Short mmCIF file of C-alpha atoms in Angstrom, two decimals:
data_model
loop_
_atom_site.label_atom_id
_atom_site.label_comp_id
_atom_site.label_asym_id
_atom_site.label_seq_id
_atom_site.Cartn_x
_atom_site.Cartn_y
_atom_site.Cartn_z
CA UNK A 1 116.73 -25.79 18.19
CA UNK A 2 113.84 -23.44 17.54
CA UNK A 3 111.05 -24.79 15.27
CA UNK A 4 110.29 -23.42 11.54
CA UNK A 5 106.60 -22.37 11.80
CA UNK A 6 105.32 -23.28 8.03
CA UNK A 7 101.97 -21.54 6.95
CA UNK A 8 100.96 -25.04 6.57
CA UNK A 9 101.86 -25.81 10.74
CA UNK A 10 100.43 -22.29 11.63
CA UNK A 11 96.78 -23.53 10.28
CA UNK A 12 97.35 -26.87 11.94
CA UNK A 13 97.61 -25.10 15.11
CA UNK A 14 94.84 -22.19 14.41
CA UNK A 15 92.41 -25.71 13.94
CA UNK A 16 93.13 -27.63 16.70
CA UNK A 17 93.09 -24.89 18.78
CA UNK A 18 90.12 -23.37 17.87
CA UNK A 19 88.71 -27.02 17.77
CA UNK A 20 89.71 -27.43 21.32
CA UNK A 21 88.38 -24.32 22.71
CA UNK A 22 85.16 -24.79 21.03
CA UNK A 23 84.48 -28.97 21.20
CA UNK A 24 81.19 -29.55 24.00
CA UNK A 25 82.39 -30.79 27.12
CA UNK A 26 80.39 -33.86 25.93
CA UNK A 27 82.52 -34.39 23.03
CA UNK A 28 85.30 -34.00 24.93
CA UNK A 29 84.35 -36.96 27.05
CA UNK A 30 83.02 -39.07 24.24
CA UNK A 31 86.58 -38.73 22.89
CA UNK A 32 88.16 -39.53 26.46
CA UNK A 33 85.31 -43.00 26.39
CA UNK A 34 86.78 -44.09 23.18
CA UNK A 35 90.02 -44.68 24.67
CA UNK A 36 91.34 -48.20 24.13
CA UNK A 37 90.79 -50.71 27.50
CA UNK A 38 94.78 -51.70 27.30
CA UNK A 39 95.67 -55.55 28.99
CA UNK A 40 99.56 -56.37 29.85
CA UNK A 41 100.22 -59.43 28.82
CA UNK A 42 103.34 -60.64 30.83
CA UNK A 43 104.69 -64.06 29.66
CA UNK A 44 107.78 -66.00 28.47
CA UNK A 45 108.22 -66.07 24.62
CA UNK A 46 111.68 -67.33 25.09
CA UNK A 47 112.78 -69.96 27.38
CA UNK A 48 111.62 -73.55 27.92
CA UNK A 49 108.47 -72.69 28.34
CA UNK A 50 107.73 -70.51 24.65
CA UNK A 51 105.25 -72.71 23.18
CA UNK A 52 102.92 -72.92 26.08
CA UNK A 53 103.64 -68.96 26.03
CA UNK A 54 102.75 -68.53 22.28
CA UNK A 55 99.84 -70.65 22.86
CA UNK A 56 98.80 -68.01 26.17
CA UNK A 57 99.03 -64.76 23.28
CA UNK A 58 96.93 -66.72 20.46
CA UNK A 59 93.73 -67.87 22.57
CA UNK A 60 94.09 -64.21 24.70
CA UNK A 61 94.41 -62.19 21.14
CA UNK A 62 90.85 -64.36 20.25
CA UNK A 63 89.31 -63.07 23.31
CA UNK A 64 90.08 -59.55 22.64
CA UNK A 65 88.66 -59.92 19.09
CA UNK A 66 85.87 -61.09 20.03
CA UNK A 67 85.19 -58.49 22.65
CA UNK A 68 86.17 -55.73 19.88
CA UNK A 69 83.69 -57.30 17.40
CA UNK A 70 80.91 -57.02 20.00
CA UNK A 71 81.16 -53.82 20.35
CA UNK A 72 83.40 -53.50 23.07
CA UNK A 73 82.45 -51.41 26.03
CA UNK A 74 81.03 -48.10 25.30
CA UNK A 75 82.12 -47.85 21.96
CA UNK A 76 85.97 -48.51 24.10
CA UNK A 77 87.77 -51.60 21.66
CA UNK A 78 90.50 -53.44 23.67
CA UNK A 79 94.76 -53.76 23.36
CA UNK A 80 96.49 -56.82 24.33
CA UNK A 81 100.07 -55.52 25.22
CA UNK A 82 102.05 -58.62 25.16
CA UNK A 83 105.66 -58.28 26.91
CA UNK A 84 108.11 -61.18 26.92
CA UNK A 85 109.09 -61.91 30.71
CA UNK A 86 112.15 -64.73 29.55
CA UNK A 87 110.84 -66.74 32.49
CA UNK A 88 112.70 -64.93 35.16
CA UNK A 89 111.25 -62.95 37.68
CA UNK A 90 113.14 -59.60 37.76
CA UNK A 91 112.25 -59.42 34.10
CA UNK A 92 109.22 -60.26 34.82
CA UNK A 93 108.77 -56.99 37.41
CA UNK A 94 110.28 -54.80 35.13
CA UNK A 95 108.21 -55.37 32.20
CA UNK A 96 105.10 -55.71 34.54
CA UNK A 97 105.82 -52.03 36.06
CA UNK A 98 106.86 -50.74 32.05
CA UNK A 99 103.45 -51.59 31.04
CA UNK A 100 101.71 -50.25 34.42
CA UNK A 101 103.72 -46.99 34.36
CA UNK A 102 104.34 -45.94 30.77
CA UNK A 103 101.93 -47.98 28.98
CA UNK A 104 99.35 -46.83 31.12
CA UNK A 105 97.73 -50.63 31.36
CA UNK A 106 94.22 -51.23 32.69
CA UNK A 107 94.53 -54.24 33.92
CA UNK A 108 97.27 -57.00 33.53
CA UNK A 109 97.05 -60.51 32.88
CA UNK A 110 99.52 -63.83 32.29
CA UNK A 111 102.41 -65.21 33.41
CA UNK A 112 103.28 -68.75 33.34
CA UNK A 113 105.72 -69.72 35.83
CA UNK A 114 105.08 -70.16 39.70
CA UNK A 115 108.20 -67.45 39.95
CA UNK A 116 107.24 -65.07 37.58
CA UNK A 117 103.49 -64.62 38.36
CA UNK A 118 104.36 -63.76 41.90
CA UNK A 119 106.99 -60.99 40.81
CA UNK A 120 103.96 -59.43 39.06
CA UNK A 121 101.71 -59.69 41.35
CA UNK A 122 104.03 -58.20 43.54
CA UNK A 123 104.02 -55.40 41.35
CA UNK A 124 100.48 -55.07 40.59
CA UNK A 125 99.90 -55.38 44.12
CA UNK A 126 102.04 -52.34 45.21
CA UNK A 127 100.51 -50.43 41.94
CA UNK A 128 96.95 -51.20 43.05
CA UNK A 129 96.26 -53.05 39.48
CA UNK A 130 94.10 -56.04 38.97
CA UNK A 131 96.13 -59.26 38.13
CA UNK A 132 94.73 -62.42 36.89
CA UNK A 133 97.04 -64.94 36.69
CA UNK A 134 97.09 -67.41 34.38
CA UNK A 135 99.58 -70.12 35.42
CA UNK A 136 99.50 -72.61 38.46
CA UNK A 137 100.56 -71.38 41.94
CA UNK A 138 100.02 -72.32 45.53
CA UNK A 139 101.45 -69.19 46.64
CA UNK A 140 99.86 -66.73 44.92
CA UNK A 141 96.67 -67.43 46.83
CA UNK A 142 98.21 -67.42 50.29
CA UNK A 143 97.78 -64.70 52.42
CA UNK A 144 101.18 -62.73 52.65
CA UNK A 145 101.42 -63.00 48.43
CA UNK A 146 97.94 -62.07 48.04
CA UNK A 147 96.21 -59.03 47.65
CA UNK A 148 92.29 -58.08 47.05
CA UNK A 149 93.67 -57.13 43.12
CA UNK A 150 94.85 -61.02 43.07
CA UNK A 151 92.68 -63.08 40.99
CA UNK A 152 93.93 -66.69 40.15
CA UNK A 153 92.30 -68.39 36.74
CA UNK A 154 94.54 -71.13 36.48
CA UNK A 155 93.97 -74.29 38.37
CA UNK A 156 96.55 -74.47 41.81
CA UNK A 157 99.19 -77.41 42.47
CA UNK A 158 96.83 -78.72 45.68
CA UNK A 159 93.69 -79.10 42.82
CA UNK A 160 96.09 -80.71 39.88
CA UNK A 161 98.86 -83.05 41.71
CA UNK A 162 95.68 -83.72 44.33
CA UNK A 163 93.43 -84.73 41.28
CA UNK A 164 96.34 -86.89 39.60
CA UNK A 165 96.83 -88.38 43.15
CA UNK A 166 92.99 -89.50 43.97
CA UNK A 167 93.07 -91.51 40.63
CA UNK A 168 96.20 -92.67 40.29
CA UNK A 169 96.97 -94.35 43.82
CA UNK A 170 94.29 -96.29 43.66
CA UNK A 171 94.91 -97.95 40.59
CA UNK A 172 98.74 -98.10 40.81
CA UNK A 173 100.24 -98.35 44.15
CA UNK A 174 101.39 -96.03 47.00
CA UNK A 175 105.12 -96.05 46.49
CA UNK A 176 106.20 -93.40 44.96
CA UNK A 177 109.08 -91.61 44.02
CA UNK A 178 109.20 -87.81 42.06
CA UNK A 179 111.61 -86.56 39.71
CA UNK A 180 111.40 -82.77 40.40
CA UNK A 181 112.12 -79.46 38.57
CA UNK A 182 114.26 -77.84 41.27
CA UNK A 183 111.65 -74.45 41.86
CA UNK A 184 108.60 -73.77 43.24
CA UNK A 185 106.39 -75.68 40.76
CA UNK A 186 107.71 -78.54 40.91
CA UNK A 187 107.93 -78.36 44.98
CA UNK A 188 104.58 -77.69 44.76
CA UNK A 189 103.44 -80.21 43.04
CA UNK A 190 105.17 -82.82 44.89
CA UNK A 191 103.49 -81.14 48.02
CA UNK A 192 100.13 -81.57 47.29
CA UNK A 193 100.67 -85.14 45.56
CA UNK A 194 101.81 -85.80 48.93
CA UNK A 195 99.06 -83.83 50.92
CA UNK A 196 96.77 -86.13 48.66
CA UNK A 197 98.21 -89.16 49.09
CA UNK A 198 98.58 -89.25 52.83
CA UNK A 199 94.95 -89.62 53.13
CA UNK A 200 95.62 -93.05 50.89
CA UNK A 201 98.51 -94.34 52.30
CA UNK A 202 100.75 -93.38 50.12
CA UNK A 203 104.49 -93.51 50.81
CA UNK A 204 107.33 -91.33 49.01
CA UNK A 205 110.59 -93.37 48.37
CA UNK A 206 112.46 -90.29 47.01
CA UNK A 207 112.10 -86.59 45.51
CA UNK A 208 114.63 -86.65 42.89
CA UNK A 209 115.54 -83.00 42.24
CA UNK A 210 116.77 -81.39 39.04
CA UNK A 211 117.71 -77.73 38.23
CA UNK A 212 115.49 -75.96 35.62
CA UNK A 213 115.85 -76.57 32.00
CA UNK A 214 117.80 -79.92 32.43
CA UNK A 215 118.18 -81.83 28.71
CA UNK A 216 119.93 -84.88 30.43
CA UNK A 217 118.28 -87.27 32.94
CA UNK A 218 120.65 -90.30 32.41
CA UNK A 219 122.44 -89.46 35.95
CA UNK A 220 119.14 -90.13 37.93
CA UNK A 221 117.11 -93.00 35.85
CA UNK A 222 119.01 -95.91 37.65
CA UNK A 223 118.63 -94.93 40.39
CA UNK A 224 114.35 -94.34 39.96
CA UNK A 225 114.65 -97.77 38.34
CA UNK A 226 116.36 -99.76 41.78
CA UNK A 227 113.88 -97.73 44.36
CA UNK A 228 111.11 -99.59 42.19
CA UNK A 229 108.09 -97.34 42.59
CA UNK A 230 104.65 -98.20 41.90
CA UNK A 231 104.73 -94.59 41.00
CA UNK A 232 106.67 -92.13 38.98
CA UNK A 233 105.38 -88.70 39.34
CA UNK A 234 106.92 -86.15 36.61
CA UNK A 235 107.35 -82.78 38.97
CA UNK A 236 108.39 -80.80 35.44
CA UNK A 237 107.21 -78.78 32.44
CA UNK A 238 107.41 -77.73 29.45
CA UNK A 239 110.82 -78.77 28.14
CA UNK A 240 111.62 -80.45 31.03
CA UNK A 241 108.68 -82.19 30.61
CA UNK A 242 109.54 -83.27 27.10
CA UNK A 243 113.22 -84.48 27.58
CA UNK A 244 112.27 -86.02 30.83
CA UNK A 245 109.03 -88.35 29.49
CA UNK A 246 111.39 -89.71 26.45
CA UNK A 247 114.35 -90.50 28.78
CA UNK A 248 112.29 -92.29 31.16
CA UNK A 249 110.61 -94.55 28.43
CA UNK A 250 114.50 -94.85 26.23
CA UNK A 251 115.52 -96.11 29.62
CA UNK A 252 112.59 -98.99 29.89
CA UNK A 253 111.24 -97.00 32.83
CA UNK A 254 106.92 -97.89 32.19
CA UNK A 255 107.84 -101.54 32.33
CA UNK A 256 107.93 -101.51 36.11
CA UNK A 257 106.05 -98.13 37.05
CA UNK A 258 103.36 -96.22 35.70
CA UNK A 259 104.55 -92.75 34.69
CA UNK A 260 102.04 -89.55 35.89
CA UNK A 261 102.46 -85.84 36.01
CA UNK A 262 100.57 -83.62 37.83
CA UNK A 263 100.30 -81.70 34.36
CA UNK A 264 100.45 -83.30 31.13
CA UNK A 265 100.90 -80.62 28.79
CA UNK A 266 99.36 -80.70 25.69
CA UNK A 267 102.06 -78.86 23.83
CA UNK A 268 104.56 -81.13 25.57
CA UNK A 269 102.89 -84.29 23.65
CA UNK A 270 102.82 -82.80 20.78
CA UNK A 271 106.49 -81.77 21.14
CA UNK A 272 107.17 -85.23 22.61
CA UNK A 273 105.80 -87.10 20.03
CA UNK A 274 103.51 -90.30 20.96
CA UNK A 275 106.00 -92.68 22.01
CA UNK A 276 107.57 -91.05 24.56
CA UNK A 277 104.30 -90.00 26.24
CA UNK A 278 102.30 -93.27 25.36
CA UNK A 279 100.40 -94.07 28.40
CA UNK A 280 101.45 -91.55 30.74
CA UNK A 281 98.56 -89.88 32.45
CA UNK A 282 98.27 -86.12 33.96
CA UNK A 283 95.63 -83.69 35.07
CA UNK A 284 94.78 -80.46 33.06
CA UNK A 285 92.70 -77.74 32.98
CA UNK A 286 91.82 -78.33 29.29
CA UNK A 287 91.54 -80.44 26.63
CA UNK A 288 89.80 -79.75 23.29
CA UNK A 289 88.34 -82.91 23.24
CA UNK A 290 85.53 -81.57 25.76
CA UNK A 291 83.58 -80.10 22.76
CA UNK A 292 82.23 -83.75 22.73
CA UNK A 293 80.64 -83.29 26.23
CA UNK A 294 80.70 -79.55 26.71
CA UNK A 295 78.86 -76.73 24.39
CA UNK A 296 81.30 -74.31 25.47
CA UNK A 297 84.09 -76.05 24.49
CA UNK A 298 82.82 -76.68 20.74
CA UNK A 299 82.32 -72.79 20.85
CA UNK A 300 85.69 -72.25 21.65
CA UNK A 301 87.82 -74.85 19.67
CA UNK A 302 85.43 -73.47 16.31
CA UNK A 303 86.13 -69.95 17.37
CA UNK A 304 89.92 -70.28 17.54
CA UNK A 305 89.93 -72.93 14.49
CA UNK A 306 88.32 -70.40 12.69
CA UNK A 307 91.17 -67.67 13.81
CA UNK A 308 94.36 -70.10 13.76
CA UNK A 309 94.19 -72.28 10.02
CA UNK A 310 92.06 -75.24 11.74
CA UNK A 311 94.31 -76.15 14.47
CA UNK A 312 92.76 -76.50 18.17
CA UNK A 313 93.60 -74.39 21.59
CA UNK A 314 96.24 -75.94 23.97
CA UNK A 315 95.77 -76.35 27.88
CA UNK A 316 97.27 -73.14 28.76
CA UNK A 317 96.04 -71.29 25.52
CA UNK A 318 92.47 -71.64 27.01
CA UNK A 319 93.37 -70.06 30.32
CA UNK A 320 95.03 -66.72 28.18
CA UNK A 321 91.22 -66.93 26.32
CA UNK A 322 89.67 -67.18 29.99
CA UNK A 323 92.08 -65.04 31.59
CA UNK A 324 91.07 -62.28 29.32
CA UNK A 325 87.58 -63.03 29.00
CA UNK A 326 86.53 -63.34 32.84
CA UNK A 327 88.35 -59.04 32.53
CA UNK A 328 86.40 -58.01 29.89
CA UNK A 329 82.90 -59.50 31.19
CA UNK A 330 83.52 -58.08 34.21
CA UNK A 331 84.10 -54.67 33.06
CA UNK A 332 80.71 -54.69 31.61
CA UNK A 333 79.02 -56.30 34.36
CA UNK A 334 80.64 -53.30 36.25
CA UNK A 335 79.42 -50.74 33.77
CA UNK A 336 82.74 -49.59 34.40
CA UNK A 337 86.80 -49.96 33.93
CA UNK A 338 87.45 -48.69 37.61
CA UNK A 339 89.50 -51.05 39.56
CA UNK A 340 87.56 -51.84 42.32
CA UNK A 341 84.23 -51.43 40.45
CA UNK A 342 85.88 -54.40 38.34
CA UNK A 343 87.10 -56.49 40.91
CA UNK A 344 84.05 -56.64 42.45
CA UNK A 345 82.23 -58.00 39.58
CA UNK A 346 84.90 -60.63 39.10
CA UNK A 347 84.37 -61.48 42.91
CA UNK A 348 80.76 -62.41 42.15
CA UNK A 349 81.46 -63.78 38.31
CA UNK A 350 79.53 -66.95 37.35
CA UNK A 351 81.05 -67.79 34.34
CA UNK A 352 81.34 -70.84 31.24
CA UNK A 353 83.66 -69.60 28.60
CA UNK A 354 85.32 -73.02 27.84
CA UNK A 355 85.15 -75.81 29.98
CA UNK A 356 82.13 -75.61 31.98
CA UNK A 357 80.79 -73.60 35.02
CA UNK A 358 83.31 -72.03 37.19
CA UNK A 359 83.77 -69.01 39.80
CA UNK A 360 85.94 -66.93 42.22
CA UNK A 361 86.46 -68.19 45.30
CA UNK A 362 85.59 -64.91 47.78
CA UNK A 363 88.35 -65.51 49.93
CA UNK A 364 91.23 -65.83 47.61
CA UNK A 365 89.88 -65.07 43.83
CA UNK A 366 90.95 -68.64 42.63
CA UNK A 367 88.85 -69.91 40.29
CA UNK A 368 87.00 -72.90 41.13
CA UNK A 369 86.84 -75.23 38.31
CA UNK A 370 87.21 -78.82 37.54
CA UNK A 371 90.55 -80.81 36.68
CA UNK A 372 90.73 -83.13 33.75
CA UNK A 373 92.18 -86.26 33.63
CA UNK A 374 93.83 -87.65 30.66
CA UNK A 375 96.03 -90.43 29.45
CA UNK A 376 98.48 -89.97 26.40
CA UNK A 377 97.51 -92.42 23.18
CA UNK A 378 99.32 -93.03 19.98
CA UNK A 379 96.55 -95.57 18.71
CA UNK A 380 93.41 -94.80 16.90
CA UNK A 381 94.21 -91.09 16.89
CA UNK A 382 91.21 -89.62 14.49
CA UNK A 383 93.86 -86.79 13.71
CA UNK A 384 97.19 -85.34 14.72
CA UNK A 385 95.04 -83.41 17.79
CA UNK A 386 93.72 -86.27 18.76
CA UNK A 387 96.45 -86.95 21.84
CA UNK A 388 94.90 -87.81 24.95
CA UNK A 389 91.62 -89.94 25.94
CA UNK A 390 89.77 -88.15 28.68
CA UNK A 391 89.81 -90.67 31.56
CA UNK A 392 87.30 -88.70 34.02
CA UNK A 393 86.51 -85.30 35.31
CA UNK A 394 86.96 -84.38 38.79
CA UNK A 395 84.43 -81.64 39.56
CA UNK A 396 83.93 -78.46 40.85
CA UNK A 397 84.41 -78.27 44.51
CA UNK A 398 85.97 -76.34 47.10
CA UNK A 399 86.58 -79.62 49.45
CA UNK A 400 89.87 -80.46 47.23
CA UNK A 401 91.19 -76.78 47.74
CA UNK A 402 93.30 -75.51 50.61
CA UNK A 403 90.89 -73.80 53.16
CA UNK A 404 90.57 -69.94 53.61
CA UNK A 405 92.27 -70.50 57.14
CA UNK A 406 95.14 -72.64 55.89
CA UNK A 407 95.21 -70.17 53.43
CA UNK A 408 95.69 -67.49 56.38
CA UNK A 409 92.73 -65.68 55.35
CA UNK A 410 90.08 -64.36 57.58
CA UNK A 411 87.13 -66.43 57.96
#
């Protein structure tokens, strides 16, 4: 169908035209600088996993603003394109390549499955794009998953479960059994419990397995309850986490065992409620009540109070803010958005945006950073936040990792 020129469409044209052929080359790359610095955002608004998800796109959409409201880079502002991956990894791929390919991303980070983050890194991998994951793998930093455009942010399975492991044994007892979500986080997790335990003496009576997104446990609580661990180790998440913590303590469970997981979510307590999650302990990678102990922190939880109607970041909310914010430093410190000139700023990155000092590993890009253990409470809460009671901070250090070699890097 041929197009009615209007007088009105004719000037239009005439203008830009003439604007084009007579803008400065100067201008012309002013205009080009002013471009937006655009971020996929890959992660599972649906599923079991949504509110950990929704908690990733608040804390990530704070670090963009406050990027923008510094300036940004150049006068460039920055775009958070978030995409909903449904927790499954083909999804996951195609929404990673969508934004790579037609939304023209810069850089892409998220995730938040053990699954998912390795189908987009796949991606990103093959697309030469800088990842930074934001959810706990052992994989990802493995040789044959990795790639020089892998960065990790989130803490791995070997530092968590290994972390939950060193305090917990000694306290509790070396038999123990594991009530596992049947998929690679919850495999991993029970590895490096195990890998940790060994060195303690630690036995495991059973790995109790259970698919994904399981609401009843009934079928597999007697039998936890006549092995008689000293241990019960929570291989789950999310959801699973939730429905798995109240049917364990409905069936009279922390009478005879004390209950850990390798992660103790802080949306999952919250979800949970404090009964069902009254003294079981679990590692994480944050908890807002740092900001007694750590400036950062205080900066943080004010920041996003200040954004959010008073409420306070979640574990995995603070890696979206770090995820993002480790990017957009690094683009500066690279005076650049180029790839490589940005992954090698983020290979040298000393950085405290939340939780204390922290860094990429050269070998692998996972960040080095310390674990936090806590213990759920439902007395002398000061407010509805107040959920856990730090029990002690393992710190930073690359002896509780998985070496380079084992790793099947190059030395």
């Amino acid at each position: 169908m041929k197009q009615k020129v209007t007088n009105q469409t004719r000037r239009k044209m005439l203008i830009g035209g003439a604007a084009a052929a007579s803008t400065p080359l100067w201008l012309n790359v002013a205009n080009a600088q002013a471009d937006t610095i655009k971020i996929g955002f890959p992660t599972p608004l649906t599923g079991p996993f949504s509110a950990e998800a929704q908690d990733q796109v608040k804390a990530a959409e704070l670090a963009i603003k406050e990027f923008n409201d510094a300036g940004g880079f150049n006068g460039r502002k920055a775009e958070l394109l978030v995409r909903d991956d449904k927790l499954n990894p083909g999804e996951a791929a195609t929404r990673t390549l969508e934004l790579i390919e037609k939304d023209k991303v810069n850089f892409v980070v998220g995730s938040l499955s053990a699954a998912t983050q390795l189908s987009i890194n796949a991606v990103c991998k093959e697309r030469k794009v800088l990842f930074n994951s934001i959810s706990q793998s052992d994989a990802i930093n493995e040789a044959k998953d990795w790639s020089v455009y892998t960065f990790h942010e989130s803490l791995n399975p070997t530092m968590t479960a290994g972390a939950v492991a060193r305090y917990s044994i000694p306290r509790y007892g070396k038999k123990i059994v594991f009530l596992t979500a049947d998929y690679a986080y919850g495999h991993e997790m029970v590895r490096a419990f195990e890998r940790a335990g060994k060195e303690l003496g630690a036995t495991t009576l059973a790995d109790i397995r259970h698919p994904l997104g399981a609401s009843d446990y009934s079928a597999f609580l007697p039998r936890i309850k006549a092995l008689n661990p000293d241990i019960l180790v929570l291989c789950n998440f999310g959801r699973d986490l939730v429905n798995a913590a109240k049917q364990c303590t409905d069936f009279g469970l922390k009478s005879s065992m004390k209950i850990v997981t390798p992660v103790l979510l802080y949306t999952s307590r919250l979800a949970g409620g404090p009964e069902a999650f009254e003294g079981i302990l679990g590692g994480t990678g944050y908890y807002w009540g740092l900001e007694d102990r750590i400036p950062t922190a205080k900066t943080f939880n004010d920041a996003f109070r200040k954004m959010y109607n008073g409420s306070v970041p979640s574990d995995y909310g603070a890696l979206g803010y770090a995820g993002i914010k480790s990017v957009l430093a690094s683009i500066k410190i690279a005076k650049s958005t180029d790839t490589m000139k940005v992954v090698s700023a983020m290979e040298n990155l000393k950085y405290d945006w939340y939780k204390g000092p922290e860094y990429y590993r050269k070998c692998d890009h996972q960040a080095v950073q310390t674990v936090i253990i806590v213990e759920s409470k439902s007395k002398n809460m000061k407010d509805k936040y107040d959920v856990f009671n730090i029990l002690t901070i393992e710190p930073t250090t690359e002896k509780n990792m998985r070496t380079c070699a084992e790793l099947g890097h190059k030395a």
